[in-house]
mmCIF file of N, CA, C and O in Angstrom:
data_model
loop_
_atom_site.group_PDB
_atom_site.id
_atom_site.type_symbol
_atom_site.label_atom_id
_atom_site.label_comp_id
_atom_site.label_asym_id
_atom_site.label_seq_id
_atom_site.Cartn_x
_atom_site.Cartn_y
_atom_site.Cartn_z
ATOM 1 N N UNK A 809 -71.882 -88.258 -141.646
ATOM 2 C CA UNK A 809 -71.536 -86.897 -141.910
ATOM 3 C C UNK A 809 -71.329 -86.151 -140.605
ATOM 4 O O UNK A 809 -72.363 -85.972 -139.961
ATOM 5 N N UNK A 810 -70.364 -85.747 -140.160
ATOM 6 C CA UNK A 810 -70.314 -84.439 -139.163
ATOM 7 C C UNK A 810 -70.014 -82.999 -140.092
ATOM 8 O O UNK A 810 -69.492 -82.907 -141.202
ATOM 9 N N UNK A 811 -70.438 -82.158 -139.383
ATOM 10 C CA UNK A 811 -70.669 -81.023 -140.300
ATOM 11 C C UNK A 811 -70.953 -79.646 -139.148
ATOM 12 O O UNK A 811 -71.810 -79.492 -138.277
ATOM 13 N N UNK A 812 -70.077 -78.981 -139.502
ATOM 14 C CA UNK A 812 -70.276 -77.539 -138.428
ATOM 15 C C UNK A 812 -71.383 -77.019 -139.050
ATOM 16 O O UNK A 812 -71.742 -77.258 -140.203
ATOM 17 N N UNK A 813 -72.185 -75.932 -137.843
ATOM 18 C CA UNK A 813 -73.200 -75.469 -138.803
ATOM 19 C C UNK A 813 -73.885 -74.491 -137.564
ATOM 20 O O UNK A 813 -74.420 -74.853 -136.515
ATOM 21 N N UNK A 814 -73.654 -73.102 -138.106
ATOM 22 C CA UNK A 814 -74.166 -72.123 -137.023
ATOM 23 C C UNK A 814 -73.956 -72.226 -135.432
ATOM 24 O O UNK A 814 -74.731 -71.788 -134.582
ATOM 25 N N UNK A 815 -72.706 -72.920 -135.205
ATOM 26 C CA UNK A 815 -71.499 -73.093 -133.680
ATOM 27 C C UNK A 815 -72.646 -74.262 -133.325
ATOM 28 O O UNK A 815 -73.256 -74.196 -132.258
ATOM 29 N N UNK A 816 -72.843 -75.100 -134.076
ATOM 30 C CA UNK A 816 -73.071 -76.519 -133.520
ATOM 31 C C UNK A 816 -72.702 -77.879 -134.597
ATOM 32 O O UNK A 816 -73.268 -77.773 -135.684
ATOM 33 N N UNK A 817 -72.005 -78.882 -134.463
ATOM 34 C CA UNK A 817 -71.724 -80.137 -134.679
ATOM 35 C C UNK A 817 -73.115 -81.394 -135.198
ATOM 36 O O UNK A 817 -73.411 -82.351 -134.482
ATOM 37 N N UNK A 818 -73.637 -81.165 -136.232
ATOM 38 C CA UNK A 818 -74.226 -81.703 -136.561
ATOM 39 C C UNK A 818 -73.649 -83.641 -137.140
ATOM 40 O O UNK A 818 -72.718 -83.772 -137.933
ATOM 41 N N UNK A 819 -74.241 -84.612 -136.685
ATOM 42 C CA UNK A 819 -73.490 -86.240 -137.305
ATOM 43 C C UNK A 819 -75.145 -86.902 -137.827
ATOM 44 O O UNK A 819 -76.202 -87.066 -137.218
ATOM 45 N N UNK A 820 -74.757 -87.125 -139.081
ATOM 46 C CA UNK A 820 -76.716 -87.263 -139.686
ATOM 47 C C UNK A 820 -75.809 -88.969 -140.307
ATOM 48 O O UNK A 820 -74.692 -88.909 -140.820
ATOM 49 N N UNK A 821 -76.361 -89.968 -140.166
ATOM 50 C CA UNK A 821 -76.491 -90.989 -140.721
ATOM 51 C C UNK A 821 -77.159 -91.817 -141.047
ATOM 52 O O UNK A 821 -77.689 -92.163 -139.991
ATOM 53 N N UNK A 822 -77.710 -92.698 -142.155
ATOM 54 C CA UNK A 822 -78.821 -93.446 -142.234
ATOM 55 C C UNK A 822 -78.504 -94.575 -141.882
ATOM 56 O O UNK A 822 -77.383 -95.078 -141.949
ATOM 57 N N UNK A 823 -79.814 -95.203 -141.346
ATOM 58 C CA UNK A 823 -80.157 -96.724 -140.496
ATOM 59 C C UNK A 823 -80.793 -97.421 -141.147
ATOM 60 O O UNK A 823 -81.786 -96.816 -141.553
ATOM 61 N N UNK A 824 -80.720 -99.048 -141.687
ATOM 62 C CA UNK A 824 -81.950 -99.285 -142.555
ATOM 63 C C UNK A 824 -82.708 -100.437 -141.247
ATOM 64 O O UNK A 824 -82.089 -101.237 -140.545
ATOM 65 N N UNK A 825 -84.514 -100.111 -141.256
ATOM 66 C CA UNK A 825 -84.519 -101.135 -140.629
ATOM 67 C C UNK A 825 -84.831 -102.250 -140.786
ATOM 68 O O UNK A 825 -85.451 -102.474 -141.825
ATOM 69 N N UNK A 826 -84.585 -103.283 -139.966
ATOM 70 C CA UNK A 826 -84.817 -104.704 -140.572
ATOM 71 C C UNK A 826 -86.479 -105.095 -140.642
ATOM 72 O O UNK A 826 -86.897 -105.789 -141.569
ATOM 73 N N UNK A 827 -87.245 -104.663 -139.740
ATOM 74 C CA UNK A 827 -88.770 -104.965 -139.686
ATOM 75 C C UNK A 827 -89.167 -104.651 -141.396
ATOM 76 O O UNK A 827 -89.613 -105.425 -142.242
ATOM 77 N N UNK A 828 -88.737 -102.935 -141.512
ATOM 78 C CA UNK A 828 -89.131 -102.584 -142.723
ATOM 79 C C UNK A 828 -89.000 -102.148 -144.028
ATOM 80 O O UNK A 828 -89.621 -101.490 -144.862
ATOM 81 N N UNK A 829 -87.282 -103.158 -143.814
ATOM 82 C CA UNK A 829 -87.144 -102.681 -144.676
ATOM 83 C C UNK A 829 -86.692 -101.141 -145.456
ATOM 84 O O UNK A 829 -86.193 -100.792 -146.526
ATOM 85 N N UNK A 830 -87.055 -100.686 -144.567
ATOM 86 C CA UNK A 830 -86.720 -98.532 -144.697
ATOM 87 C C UNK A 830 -85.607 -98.252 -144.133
ATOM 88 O O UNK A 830 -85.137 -98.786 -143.128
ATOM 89 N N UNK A 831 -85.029 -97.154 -144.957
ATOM 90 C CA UNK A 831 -83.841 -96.287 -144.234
ATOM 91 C C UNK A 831 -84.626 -95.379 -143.342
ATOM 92 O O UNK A 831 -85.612 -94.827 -143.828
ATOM 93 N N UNK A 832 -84.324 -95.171 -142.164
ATOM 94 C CA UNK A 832 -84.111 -93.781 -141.384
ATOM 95 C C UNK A 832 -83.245 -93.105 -141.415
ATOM 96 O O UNK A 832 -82.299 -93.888 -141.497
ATOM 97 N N UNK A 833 -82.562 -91.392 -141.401
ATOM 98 C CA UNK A 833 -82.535 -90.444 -141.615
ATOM 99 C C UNK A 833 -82.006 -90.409 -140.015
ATOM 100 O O UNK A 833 -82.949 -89.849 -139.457
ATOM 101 N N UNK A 834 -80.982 -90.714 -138.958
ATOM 102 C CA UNK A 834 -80.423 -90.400 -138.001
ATOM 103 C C UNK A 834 -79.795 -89.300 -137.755
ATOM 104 O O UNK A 834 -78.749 -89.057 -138.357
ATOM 105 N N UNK A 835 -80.402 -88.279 -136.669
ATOM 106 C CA UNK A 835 -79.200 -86.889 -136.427
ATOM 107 C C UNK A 835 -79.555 -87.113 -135.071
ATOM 108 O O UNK A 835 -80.505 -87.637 -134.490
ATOM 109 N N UNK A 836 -77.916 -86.245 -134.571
ATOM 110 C CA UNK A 836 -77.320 -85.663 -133.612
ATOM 111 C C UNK A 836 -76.941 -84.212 -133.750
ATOM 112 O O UNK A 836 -76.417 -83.781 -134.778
ATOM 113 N N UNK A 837 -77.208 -83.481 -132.723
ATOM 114 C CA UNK A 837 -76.562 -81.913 -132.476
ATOM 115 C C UNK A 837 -76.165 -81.854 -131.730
ATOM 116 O O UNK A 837 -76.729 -82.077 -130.659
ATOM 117 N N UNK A 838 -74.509 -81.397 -131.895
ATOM 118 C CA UNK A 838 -73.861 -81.008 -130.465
ATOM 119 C C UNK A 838 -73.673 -79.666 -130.148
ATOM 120 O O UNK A 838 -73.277 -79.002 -131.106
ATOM 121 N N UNK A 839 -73.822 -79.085 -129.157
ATOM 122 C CA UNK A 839 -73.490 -77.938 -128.904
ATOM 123 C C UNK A 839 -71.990 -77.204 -128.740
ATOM 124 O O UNK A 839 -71.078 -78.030 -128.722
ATOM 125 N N UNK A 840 -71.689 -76.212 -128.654
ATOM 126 C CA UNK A 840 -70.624 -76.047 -128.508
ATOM 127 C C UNK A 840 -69.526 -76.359 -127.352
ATOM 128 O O UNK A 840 -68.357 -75.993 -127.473
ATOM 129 N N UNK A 841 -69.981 -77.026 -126.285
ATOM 130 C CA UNK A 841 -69.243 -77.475 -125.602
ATOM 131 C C UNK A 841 -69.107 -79.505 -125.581
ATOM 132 O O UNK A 841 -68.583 -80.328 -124.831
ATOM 133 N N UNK A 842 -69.775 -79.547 -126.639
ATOM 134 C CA UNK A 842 -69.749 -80.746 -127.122
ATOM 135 C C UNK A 842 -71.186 -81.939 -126.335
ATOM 136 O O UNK A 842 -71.333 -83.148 -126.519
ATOM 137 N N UNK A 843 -71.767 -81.278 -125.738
ATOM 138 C CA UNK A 843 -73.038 -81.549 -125.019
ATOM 139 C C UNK A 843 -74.459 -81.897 -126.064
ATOM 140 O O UNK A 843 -75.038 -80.925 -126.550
ATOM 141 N N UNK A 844 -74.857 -82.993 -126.304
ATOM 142 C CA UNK A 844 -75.833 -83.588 -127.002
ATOM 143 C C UNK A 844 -77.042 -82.135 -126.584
ATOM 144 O O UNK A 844 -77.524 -81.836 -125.491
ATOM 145 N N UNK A 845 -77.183 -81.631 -127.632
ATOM 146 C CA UNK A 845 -78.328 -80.301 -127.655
ATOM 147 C C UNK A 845 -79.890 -81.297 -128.295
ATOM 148 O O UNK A 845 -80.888 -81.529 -127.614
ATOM 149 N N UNK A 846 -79.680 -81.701 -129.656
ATOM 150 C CA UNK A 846 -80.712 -82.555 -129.572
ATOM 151 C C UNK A 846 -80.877 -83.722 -130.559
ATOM 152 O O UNK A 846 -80.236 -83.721 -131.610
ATOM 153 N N UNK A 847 -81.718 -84.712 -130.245
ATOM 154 C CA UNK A 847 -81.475 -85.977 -131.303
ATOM 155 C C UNK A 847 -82.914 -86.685 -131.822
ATOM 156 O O UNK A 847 -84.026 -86.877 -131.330
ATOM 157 N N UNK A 848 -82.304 -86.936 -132.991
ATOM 158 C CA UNK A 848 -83.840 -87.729 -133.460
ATOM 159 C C UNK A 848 -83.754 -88.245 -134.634
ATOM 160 O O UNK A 848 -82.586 -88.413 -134.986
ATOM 161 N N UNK A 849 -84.792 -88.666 -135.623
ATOM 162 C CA UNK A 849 -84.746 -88.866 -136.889
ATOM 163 C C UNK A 849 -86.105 -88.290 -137.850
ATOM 164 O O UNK A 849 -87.244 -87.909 -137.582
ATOM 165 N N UNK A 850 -85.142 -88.492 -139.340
ATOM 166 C CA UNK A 850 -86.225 -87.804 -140.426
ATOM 167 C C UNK A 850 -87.423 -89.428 -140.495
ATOM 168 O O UNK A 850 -87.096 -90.471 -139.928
ATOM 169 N N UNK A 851 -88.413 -89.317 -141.089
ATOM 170 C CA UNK A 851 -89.285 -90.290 -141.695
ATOM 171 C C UNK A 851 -88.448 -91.273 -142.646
ATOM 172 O O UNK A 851 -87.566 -91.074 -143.481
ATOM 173 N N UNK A 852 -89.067 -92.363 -142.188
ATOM 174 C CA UNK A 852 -88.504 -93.683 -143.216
ATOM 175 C C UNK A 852 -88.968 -93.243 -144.779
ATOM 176 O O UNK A 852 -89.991 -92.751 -145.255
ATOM 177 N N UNK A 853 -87.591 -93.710 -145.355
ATOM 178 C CA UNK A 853 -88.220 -93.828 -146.392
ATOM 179 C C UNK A 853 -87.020 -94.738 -147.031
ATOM 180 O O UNK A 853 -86.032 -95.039 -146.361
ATOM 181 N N UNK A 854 -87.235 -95.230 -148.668
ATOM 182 C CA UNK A 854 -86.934 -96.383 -149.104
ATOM 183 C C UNK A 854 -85.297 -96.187 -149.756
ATOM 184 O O UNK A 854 -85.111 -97.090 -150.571
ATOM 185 N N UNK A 855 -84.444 -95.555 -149.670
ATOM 186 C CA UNK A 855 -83.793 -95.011 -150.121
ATOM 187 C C UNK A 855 -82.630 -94.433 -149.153
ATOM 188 O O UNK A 855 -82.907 -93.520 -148.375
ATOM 189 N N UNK A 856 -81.509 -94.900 -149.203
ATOM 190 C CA UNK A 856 -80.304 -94.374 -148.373
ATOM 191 C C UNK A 856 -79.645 -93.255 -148.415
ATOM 192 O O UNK A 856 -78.928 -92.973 -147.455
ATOM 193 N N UNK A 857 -79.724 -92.517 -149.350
ATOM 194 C CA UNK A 857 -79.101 -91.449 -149.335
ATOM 195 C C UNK A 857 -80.156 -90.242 -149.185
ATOM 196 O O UNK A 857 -80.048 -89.064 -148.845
ATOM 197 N N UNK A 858 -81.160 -91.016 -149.565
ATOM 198 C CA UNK A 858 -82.501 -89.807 -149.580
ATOM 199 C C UNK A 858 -82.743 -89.455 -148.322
ATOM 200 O O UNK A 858 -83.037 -88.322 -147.939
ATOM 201 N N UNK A 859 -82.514 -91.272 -147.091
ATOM 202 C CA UNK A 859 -82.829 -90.465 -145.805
ATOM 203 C C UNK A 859 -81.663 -89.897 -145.435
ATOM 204 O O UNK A 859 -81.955 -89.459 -144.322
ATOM 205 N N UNK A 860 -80.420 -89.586 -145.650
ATOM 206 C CA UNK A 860 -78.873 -89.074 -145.110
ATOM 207 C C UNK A 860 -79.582 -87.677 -145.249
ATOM 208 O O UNK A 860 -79.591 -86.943 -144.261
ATOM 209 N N UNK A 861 -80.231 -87.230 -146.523
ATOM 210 C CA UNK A 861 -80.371 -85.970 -146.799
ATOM 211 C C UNK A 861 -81.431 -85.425 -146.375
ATOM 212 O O UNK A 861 -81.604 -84.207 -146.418
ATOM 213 N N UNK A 862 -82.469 -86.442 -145.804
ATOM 214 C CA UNK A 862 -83.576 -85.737 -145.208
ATOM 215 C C UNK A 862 -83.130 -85.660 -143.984
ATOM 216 O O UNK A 862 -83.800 -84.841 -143.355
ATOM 217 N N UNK A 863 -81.742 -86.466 -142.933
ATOM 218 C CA UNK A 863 -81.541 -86.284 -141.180
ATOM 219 C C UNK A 863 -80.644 -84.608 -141.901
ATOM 220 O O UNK A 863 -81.156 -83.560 -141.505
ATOM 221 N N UNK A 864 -80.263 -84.567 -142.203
ATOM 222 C CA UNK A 864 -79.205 -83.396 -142.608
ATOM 223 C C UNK A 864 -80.202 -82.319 -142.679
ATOM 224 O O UNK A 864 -80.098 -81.361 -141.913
ATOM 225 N N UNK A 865 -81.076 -82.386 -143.459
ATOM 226 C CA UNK A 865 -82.112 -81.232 -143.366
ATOM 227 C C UNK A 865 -82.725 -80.509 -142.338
ATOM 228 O O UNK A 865 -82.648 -79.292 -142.164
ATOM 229 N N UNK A 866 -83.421 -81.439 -141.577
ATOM 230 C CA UNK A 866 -84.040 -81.806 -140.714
ATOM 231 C C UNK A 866 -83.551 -81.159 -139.430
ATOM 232 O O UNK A 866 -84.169 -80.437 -138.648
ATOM 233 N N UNK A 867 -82.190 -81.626 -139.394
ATOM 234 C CA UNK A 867 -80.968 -81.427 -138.712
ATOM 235 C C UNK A 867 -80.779 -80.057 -138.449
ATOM 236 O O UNK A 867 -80.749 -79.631 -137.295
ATOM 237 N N UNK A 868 -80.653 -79.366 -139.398
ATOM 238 C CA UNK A 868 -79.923 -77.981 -140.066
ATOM 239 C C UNK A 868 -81.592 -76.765 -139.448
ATOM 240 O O UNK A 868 -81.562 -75.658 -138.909
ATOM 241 N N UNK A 869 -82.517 -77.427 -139.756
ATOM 242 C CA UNK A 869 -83.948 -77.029 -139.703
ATOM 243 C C UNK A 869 -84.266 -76.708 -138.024
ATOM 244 O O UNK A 869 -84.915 -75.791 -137.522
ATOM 245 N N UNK A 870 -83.746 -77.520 -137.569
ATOM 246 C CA UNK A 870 -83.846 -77.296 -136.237
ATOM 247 C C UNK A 870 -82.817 -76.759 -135.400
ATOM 248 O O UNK A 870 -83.079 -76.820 -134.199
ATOM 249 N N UNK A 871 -81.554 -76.173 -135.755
ATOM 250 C CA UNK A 871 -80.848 -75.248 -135.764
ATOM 251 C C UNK A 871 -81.367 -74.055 -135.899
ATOM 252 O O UNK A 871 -81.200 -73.085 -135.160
ATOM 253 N N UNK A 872 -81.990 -74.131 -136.834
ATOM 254 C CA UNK A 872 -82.302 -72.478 -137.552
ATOM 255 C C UNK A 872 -83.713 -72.051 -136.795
ATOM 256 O O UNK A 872 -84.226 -70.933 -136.800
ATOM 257 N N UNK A 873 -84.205 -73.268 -136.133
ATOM 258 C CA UNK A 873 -85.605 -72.171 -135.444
ATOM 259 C C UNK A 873 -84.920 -72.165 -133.788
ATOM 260 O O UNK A 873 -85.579 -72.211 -132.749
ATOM 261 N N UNK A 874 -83.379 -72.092 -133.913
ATOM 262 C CA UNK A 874 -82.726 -71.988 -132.195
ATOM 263 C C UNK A 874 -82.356 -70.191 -132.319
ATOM 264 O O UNK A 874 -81.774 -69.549 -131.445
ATOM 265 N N UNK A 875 -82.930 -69.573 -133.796
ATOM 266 C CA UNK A 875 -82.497 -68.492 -134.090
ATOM 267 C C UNK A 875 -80.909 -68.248 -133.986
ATOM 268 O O UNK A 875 -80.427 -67.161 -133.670
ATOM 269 N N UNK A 876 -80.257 -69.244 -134.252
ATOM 270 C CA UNK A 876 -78.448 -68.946 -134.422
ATOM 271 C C UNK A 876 -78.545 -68.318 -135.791
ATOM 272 O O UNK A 876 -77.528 -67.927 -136.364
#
């Protein structure tokens, strides 16, 4: 997913891993000059779309305490 969102570039994708079996919940934020602002992931959990929607959240969540 890339997705504009309060003048930053959010890309959230899930990872499954092989140890466990679990999806992770992958995001990226870019800033407006296209500069990695910040990166990380949501909690594993068992389910692929559940983690897409928990990096997206997550994602969006930490935007919103940049007070944009």
């Amino acid at each position: 997913m890339n997705d504009e969102y309060k003048g930053y570039r959010i890309t959230a994708w899930p990872e499954r891993d092989d140890a466990t079996k679990l999806w992770n919940g992958r995001f990226r934020i870019l800033d407006d000059k296209g500069a990695v602002a910040y990166e990380s992931f949501a909690e594993p959990v068992d389910d692929e779309n559940k983690a897409h929607e928990a990096a997206s959240a997550k994602a969006r969540t930490w935007v919103d305490e940049q007070g944009h």
